Coordinates of C-alpha atoms in Angstrom, one line a residue:
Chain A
X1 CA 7.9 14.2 9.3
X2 CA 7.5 13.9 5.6
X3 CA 11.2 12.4 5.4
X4 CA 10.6 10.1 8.5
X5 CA 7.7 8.3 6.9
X6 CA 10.2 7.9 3.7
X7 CA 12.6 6.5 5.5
X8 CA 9.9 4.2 7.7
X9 CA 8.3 3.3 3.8
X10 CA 12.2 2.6 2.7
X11 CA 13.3 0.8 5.3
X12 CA 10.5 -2.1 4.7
X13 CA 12.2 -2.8 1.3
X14 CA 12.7 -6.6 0.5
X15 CA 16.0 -6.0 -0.7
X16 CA 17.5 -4.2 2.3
X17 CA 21.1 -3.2 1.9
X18 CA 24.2 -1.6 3.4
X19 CA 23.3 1.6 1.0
X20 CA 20.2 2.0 2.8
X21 CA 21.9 2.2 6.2
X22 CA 24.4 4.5 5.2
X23 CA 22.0 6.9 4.0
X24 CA 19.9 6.4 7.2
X25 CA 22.6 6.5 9.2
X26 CA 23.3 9.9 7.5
X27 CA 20.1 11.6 7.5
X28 CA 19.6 10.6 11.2
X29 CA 22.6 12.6 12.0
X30 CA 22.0 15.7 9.6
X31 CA 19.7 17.4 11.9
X32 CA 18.8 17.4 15.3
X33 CA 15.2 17.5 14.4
X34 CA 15.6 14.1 12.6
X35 CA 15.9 11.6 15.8
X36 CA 12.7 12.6 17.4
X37 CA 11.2 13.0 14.3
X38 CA 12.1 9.4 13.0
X39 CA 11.2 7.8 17.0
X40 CA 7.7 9.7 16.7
X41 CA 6.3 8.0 13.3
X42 CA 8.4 4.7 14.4
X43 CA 6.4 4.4 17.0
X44 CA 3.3 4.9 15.4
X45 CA 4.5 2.5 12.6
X46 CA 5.0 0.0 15.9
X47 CA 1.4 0.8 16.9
X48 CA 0.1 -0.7 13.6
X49 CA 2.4 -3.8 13.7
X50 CA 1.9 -4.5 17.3
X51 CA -1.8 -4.6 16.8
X52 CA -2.1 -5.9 13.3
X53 CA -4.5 -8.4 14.2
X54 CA -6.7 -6.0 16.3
X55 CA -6.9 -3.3 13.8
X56 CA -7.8 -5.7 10.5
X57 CA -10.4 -7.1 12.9
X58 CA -11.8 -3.8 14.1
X59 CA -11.5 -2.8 10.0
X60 CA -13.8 -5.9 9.5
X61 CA -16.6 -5.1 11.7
X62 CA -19.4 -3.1 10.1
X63 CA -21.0 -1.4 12.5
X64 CA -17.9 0.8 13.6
X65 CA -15.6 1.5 10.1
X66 CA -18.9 3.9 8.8
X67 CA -18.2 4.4 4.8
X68 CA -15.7 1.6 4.1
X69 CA -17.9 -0.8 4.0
X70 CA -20.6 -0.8 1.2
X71 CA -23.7 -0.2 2.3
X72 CA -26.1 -2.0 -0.2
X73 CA -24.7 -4.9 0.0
X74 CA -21.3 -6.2 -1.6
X75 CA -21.5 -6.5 -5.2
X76 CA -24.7 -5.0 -5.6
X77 CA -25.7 -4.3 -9.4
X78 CA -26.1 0.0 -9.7
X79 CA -29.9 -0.5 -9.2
X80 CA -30.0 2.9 -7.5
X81 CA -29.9 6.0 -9.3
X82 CA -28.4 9.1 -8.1
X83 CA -29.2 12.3 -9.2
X84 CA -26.9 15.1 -8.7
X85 CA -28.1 18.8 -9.2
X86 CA -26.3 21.7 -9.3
X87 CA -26.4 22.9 -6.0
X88 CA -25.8 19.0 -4.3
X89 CA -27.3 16.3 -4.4
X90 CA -29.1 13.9 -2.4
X91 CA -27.6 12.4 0.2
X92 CA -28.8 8.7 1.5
X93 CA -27.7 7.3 5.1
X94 CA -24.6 5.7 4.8
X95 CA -23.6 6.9 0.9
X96 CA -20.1 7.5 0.6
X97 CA -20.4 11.4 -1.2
X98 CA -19.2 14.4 0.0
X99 CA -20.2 17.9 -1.1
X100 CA -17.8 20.2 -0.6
X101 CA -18.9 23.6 0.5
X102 CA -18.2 26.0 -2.6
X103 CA -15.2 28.3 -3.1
X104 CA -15.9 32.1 -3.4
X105 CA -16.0 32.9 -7.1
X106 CA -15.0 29.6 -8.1
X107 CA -16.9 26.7 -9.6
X108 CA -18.2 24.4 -7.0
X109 CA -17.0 21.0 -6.4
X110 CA -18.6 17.8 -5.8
X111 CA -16.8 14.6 -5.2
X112 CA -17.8 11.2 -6.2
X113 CA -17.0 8.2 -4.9
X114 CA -17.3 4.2 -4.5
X115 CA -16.3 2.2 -2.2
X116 CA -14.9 -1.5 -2.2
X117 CA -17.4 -3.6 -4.3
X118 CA -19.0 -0.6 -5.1
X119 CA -20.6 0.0 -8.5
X120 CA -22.8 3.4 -9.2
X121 CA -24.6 5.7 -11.4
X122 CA -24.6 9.2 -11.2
X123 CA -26.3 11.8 -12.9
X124 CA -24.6 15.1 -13.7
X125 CA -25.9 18.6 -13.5
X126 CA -25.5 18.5 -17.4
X127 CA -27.5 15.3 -17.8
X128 CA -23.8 13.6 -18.5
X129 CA -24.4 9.9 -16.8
X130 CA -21.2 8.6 -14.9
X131 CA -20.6 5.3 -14.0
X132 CA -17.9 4.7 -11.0
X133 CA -16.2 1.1 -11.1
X134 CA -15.6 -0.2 -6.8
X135 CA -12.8 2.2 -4.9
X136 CA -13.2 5.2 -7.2
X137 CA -13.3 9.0 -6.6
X138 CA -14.3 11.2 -8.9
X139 CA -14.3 15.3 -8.6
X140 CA -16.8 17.3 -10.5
X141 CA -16.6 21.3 -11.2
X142 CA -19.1 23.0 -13.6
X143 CA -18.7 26.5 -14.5
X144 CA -20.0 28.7 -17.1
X145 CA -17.7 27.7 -20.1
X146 CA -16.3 24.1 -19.2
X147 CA -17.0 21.0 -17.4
X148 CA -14.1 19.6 -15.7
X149 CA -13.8 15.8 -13.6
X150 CA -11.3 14.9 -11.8
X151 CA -10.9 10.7 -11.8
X152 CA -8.0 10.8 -9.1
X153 CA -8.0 7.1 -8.9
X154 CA -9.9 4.6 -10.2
X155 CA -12.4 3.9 -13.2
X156 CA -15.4 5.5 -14.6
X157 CA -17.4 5.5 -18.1
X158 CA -18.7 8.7 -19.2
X159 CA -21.3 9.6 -21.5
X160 CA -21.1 13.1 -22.4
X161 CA -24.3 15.1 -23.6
X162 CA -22.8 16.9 -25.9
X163 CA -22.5 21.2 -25.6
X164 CA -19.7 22.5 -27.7
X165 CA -20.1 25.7 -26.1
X166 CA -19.0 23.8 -22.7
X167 CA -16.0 21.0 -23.4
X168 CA -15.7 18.4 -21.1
X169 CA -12.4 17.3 -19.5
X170 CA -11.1 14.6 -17.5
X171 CA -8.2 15.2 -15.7
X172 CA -6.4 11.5 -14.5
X173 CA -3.1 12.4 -12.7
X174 CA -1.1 14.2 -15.2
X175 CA -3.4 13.5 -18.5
X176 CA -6.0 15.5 -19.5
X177 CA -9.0 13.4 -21.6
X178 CA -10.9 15.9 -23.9
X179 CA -14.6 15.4 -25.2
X180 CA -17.3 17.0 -26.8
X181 CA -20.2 14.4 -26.8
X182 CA -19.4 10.8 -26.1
X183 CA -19.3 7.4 -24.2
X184 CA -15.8 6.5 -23.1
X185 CA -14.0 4.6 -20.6
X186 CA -11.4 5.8 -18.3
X187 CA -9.1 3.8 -15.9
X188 CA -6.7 5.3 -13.8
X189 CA -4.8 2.9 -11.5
X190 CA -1.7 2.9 -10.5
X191 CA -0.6 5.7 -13.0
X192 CA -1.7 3.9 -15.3
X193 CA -3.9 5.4 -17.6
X194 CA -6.2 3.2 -20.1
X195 CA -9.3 5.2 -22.2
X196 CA -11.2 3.4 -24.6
X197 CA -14.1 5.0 -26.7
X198 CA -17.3 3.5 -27.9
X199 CA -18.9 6.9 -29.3
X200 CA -17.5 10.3 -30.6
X201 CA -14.3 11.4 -31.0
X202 CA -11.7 11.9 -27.5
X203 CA -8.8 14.2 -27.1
X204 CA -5.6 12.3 -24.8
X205 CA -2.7 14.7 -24.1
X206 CA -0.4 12.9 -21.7
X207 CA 0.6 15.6 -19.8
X208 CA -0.1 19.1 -19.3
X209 CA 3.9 19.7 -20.5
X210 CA 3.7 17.9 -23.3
X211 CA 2.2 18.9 -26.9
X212 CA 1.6 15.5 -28.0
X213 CA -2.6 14.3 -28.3
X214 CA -3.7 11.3 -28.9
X215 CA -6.9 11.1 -30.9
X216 CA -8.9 8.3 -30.4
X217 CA -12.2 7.4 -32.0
X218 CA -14.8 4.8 -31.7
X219 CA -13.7 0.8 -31.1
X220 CA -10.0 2.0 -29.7
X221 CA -8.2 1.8 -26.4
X222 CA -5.0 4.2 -25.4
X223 CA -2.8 2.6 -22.9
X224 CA -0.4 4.6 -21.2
X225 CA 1.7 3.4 -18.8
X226 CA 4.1 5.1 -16.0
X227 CA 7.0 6.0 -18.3
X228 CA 4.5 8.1 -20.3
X229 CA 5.0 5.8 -23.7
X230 CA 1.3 5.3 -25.5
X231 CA -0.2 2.1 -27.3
X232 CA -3.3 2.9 -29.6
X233 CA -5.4 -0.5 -30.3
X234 CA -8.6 -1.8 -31.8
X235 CA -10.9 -3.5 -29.3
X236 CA -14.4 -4.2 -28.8
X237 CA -15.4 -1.2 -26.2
X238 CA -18.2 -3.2 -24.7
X239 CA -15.6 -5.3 -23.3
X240 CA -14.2 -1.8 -21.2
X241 CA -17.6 -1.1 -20.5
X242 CA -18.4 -4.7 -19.4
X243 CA -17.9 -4.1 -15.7
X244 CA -20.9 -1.8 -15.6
X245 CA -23.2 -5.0 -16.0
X246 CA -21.3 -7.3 -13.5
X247 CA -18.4 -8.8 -16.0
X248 CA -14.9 -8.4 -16.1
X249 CA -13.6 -9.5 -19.4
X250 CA -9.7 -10.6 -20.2
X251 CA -7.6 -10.7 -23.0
X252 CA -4.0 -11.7 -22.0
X253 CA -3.5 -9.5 -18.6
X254 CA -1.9 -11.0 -15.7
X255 CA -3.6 -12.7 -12.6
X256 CA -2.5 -10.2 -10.1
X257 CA -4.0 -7.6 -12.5
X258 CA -7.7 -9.8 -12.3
X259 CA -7.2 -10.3 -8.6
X260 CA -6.2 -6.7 -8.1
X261 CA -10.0 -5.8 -10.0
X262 CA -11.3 -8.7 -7.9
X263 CA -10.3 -7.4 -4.4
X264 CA -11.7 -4.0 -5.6
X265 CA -15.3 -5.6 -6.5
X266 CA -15.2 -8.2 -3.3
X267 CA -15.1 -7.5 0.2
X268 CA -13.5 -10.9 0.9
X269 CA -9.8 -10.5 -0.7
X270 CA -8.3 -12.7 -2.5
X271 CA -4.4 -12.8 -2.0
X272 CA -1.5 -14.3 -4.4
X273 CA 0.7 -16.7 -2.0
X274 CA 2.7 -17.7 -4.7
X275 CA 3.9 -14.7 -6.8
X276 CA 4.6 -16.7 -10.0
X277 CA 1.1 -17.2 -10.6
X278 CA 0.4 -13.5 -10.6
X279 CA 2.2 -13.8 -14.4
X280 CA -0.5 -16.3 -15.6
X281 CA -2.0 -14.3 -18.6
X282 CA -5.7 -14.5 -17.9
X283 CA -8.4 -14.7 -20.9
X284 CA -12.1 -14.6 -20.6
X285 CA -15.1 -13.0 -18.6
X286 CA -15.5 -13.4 -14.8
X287 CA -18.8 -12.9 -13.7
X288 CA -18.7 -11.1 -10.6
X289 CA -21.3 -13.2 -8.2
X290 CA -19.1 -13.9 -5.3
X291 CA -14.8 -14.3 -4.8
X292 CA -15.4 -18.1 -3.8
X293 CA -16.9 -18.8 -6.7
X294 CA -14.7 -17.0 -9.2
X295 CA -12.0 -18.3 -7.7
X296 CA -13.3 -21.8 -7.9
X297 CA -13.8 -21.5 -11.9
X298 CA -10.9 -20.2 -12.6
X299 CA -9.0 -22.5 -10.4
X300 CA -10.9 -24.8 -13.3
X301 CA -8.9 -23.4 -16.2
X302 CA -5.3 -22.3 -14.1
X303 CA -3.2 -24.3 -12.1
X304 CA -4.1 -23.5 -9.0
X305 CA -6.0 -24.0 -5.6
X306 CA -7.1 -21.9 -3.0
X307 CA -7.3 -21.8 0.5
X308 CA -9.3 -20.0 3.2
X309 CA -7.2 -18.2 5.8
X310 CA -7.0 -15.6 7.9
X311 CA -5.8 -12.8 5.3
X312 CA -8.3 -13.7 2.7
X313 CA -8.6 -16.3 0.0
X314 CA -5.3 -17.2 -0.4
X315 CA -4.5 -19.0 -4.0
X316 CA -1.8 -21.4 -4.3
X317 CA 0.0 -23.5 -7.0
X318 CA -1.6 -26.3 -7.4
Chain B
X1 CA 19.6 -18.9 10.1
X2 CA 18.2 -22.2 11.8
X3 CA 16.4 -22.3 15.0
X4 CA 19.0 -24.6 16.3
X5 CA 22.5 -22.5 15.0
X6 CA 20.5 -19.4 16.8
X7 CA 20.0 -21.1 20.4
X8 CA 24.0 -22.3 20.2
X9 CA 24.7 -18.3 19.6
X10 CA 22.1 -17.2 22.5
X11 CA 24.4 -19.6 24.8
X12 CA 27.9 -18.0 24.3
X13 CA 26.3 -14.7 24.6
X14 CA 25.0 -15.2 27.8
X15 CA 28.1 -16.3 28.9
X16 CA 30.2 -14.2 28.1
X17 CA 28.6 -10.7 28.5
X18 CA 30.4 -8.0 26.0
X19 CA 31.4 -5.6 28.2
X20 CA 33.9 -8.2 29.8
X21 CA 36.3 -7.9 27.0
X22 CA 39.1 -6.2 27.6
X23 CA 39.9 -4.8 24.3
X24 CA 37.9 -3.9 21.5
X25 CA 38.1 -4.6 17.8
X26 CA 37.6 -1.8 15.4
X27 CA 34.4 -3.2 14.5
X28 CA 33.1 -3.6 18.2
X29 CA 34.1 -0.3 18.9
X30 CA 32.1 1.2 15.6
X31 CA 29.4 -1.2 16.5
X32 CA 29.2 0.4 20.6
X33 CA 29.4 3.8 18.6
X34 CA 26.5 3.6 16.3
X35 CA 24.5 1.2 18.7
X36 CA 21.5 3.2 18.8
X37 CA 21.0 4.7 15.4
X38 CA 21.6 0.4 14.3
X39 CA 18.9 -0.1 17.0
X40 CA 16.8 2.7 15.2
X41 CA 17.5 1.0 11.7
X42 CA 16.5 -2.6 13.0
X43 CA 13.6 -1.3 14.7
X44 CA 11.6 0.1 11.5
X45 CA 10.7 -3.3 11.1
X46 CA 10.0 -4.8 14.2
X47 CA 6.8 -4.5 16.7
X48 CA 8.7 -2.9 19.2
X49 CA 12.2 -1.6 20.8
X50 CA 12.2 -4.6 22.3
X51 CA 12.2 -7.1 19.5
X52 CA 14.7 -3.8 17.9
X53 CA 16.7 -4.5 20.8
X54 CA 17.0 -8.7 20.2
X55 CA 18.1 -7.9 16.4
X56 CA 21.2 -5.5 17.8
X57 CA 22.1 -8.2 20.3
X58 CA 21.8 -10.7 17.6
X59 CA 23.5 -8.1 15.6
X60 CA 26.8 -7.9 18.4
X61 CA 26.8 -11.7 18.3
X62 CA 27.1 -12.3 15.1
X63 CA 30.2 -9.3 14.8
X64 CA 31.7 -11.2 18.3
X65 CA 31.7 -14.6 15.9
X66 CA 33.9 -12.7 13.8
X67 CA 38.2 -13.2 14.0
X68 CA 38.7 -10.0 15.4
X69 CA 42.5 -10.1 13.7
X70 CA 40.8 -9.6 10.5
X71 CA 41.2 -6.0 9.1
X72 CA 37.8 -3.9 8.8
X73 CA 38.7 -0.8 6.4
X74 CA 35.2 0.2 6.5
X75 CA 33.2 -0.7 9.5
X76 CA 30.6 1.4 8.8
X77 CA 29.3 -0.2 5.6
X78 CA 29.8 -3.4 6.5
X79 CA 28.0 -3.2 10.5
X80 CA 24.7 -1.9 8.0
X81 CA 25.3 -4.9 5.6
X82 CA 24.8 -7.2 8.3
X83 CA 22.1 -5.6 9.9
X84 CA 20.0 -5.0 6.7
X85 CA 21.1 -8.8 6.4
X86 CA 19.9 -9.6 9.5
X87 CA 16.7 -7.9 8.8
X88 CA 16.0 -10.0 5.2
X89 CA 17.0 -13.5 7.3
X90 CA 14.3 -12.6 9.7
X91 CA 11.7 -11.5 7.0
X92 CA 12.3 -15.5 5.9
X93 CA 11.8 -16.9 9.0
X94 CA 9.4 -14.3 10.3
X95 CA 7.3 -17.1 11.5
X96 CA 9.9 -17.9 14.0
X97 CA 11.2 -14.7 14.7
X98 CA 7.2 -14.1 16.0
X99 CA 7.2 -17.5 18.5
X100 CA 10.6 -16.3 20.0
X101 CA 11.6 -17.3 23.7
X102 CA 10.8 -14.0 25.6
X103 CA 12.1 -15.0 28.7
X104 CA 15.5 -16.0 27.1
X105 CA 15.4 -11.7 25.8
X106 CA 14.3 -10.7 29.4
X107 CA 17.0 -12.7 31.1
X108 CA 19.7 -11.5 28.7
X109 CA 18.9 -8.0 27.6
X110 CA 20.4 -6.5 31.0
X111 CA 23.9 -7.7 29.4
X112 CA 24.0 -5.5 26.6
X113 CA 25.8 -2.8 28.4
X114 CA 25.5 0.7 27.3
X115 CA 22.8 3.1 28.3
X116 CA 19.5 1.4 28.5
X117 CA 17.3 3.0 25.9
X118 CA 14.2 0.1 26.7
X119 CA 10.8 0.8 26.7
X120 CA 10.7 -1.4 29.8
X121 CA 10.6 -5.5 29.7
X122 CA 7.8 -6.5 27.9
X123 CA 7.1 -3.8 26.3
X124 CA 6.0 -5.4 23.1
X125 CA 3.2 -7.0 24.9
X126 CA 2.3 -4.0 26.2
X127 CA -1.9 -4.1 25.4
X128 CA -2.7 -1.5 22.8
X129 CA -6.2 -0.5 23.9
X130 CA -9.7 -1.0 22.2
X131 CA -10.1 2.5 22.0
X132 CA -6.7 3.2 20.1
X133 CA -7.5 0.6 18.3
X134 CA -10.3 1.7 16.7
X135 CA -8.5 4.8 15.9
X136 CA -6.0 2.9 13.7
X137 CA -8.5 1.0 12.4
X138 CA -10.4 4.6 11.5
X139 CA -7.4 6.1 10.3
X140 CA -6.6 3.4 8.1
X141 CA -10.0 3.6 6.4
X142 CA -10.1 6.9 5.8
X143 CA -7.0 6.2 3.1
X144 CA -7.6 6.6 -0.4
X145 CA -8.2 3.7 -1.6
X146 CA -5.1 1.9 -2.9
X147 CA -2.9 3.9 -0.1
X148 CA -5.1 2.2 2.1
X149 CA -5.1 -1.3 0.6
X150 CA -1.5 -1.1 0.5
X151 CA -1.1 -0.4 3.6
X152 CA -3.2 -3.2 5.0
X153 CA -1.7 -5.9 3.1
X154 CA 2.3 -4.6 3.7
X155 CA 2.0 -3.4 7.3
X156 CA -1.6 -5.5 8.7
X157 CA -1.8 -8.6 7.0
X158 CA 2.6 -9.2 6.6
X159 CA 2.9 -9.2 2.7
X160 CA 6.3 -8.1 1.9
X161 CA 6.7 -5.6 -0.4
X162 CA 7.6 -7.9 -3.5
X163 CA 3.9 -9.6 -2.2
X164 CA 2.2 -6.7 -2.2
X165 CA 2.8 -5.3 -5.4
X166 CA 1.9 -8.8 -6.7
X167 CA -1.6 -8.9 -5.3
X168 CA -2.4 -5.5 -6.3
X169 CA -0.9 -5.3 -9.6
X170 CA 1.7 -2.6 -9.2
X171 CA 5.4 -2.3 -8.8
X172 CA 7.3 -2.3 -5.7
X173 CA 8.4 1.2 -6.0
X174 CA 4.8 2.1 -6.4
X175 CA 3.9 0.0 -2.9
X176 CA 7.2 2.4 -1.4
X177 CA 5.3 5.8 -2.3
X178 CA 1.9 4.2 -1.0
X179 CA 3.5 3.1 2.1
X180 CA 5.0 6.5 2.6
X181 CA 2.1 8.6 2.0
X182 CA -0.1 6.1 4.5
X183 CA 2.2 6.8 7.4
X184 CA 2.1 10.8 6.4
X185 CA -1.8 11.1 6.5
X186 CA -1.7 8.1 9.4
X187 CA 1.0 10.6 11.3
X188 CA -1.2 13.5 10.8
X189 CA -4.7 12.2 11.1
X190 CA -3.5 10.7 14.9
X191 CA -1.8 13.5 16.1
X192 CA -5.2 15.2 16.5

């Protein structure tokens, strides 16, 4: 099943070629297991394109897709305050947080997590506050002689009450972010990792494997992209921390990068018909009231136009 | 591939059904051999087996068009480079592709010859129901988040993957693993 949906996953490449097919073509035959397995996720894979329109409509009604939908209201400022104690924490109608029941002899685990156009507070069990950007999911375990998070994907800024007697660690993929009391920002997209610190002293090793750290202090930002290779720069960490209060704020990235953070803040997505204008370096703070109207001041400053259609705001070349 | 050129093709075809020839070319023979696992490959990105089935008669046309004097060293190869071209030609003119003539398919799918492996005519308009809808719909939210988004805007909304990697900021290699993780937990979380 596992190789089935890679093949489904490969087959959908843009750049289809003869090399593909002869691999298929092999695997199909390598096993008898292989056919029905392939015809059974096919089918399912059928199911979704058969009913696109169906399912993206069902997706957009409120009322039945429970949790996906954000249930103060869209972009809503993190007015409410969530206090998590040791033993759970409370749980509202309609809040996307899970607590796992705990492990026998291991250190319980809480998970975290926002949904599209999501923003929110949380308080740890340590008095450590956690903000979680839209479409993040963060996983908490406390024990005795560490604290240790989990930010499996997405974006979160920490600050850390300090206890040296009980580090703090962020695990994001394969790195492992070290602290002992400080405010920093960490964004994991994509494998992707960026941190950037505004107070204290933080501890980057890139991956468990590897006995390199990166040791970053206040006003610098440690990019690390997929290959593994660091960047260490000087920025103003308000600008990383800017999304808490509503503003995303540029200095060179691409468009599909802003529209990527966009689709993550909006409900209504915004979609790149033209992928050349992805490229567009972007700089400057968005304010994140609603997409139309972003999209209409930047469509000020960029060459471009947008269009309403049935996939989302669709932007254009103008 | 124009609308027009693809009608002229449809005509000979249904003229002269395949199975009336009384020899076969290397290439039509390797073609009638790997038939269904080329129907398999065309159908991972169609809405059903019986669109699959329109891009392997397309498929037989288009090797029919060819001088069958010509020497094939490697059938194999090449029957997949036409298909996977076949495949990229409709991705550009999906739009088309989507308003094709069913009744033209109906009338001429009987003349493919070889065991019939169809789902039944019409079977692409065969009405998913509400409730199963709302289970893909379900299953699809309950991906992580970027699996999820992936998903919707590769397989739901039509972006290819070049597309879909533009609007969410990744590479295309990164949409691949997405896409098949998504139909891994989709797989699972349905079966049940």
């Amino acid at each position: 099943m596992v190789e089935a949906a890679g093949w489904i996953a490969r087959l959908q490449r843009d750049d289809l070629n003869e090399t593909d097919g002869l691999e298929f073509d092999a695997w199909l035959a390598a096993f008898p297991d292989n056919r029905p397995a392939y015809r059974q996720t096919l089918d399912l894979w059928q199911a979704f394109g058969a009913s696109a329109g169906e399912v993206l409509a069902q997706m957009e009604t409120p009322a039945r897709t429970p949790g996906r939908r954000v249930a103060n209201g869209g972009t809503g400022a993190p007015t409410r305050r969530w206090l998590v104690g040791a033993g759970g924490f409370a749980v509202a109608a309609g809040l996307a947080a899970v607590v796992l029941p705990p492990m026998v002899r291991k250190a319980p685990e809480q998970i975290l997590s926002s949904g599209r156009g999501q923003r929110r507070r949380f308080q740890l069990a340590d008095g450590t506050n956690v903000d979680l950007n839209a479409e993040s999911r963060l996983s908490v375990s406390f024990s005795r002689s560490e604290r240790r998070v989990s930010l499996e994907d997405g974006e979160a800024i920490f600050d850390v009450v300090s206890d040296k007697a009980r580090p703090f660690t962020v695990a994001a993929g394969e790195h492992t972010v070290r602290v002992v009391g400080t405010q920093f920002d960490v964004r994991n997209r994509d494998g992707d990792l960026t941190v950037t610190v505004a107070r204290g002293r933080v501890e980057v090793r890139p991956s468990s494997a590897s006995d390199r750290v990166f040791v970053l202090t206040p006003g610098q930002r440690l990019d690390i992209g997929a290959g593994g290779v660091g960047t260490l720069q000087a920025v103003n960490p308000q600008e990383a921390f800017s999304w808490r209060s509503g503003r995303l704020v540029y200095r060179g990235q691409p468009l599909a990068r802003v529209v990527a953070d966009l689709n993550r803040q909006f409900v209504d997505q915004v979609v790149i018909g033209d992928p050349e204008l992805g490229a567009i370096p972007i700089t400057g703070v968005i304010v994140l009231d609603t997409p139309q109207a972003v999209m209409s001041r930047l469509s000020l400053m960029l060459p471009v136009r947008t269009v309403t259609s049935e996939r989302g705001l669709l932007l254009l070349r103008k | 591939m124009s609308p027009g050129a693809n009608a002229g093709k449809r005509d000979v075809t249904s003229s002269e059904p395949p199975e009336t020839r009384p020899q076969d070319s290397p290439l039509v023979a390797a073609f009638l051999e790997k038939r269904q696992t080329l129907l398999l490959f065309l159908a991972a990105r169609t809405r059903s087996m019986a669109r699959a089935e329109d891009l392997v008669q397309d498929l037989f046309v288009k090797i029919r068009q060819m001088d069958p004097a010509a020497e094939v060293r490697a059938p194999g190869p090449l029957l997949y480079r036409m298909a996977a071209n076949l495949l990229v030609d409709q991705a550009r003119s999906a739009q088309r592709t989507e308003r094709r003539d069913d009744q033209w398919r109906r009338d001429t799918r009987p003349t493919l010859g070889g065991e019939d492996i169809v789902e039944g005519p019409g079977a692409d308009e065969a009405i998913i129901g509400r409730e199963r809808v709302r289970q893909l719909a379900e299953a699809v939210a309950g991906l992580p988040p970027q699996m999820g988004r992936a998903f919707r805007l590769h397989k739901l909304e039509g972006l290819s993957q070049a597309q879909t990697a533009q609007a969410m900021g990744v590479s295309r290699k990164m949409i691949e693993q997405h896409i098949q993780a998504a139909v891994r937990r989709l797989t699972q979380s349905l079966r049940s």
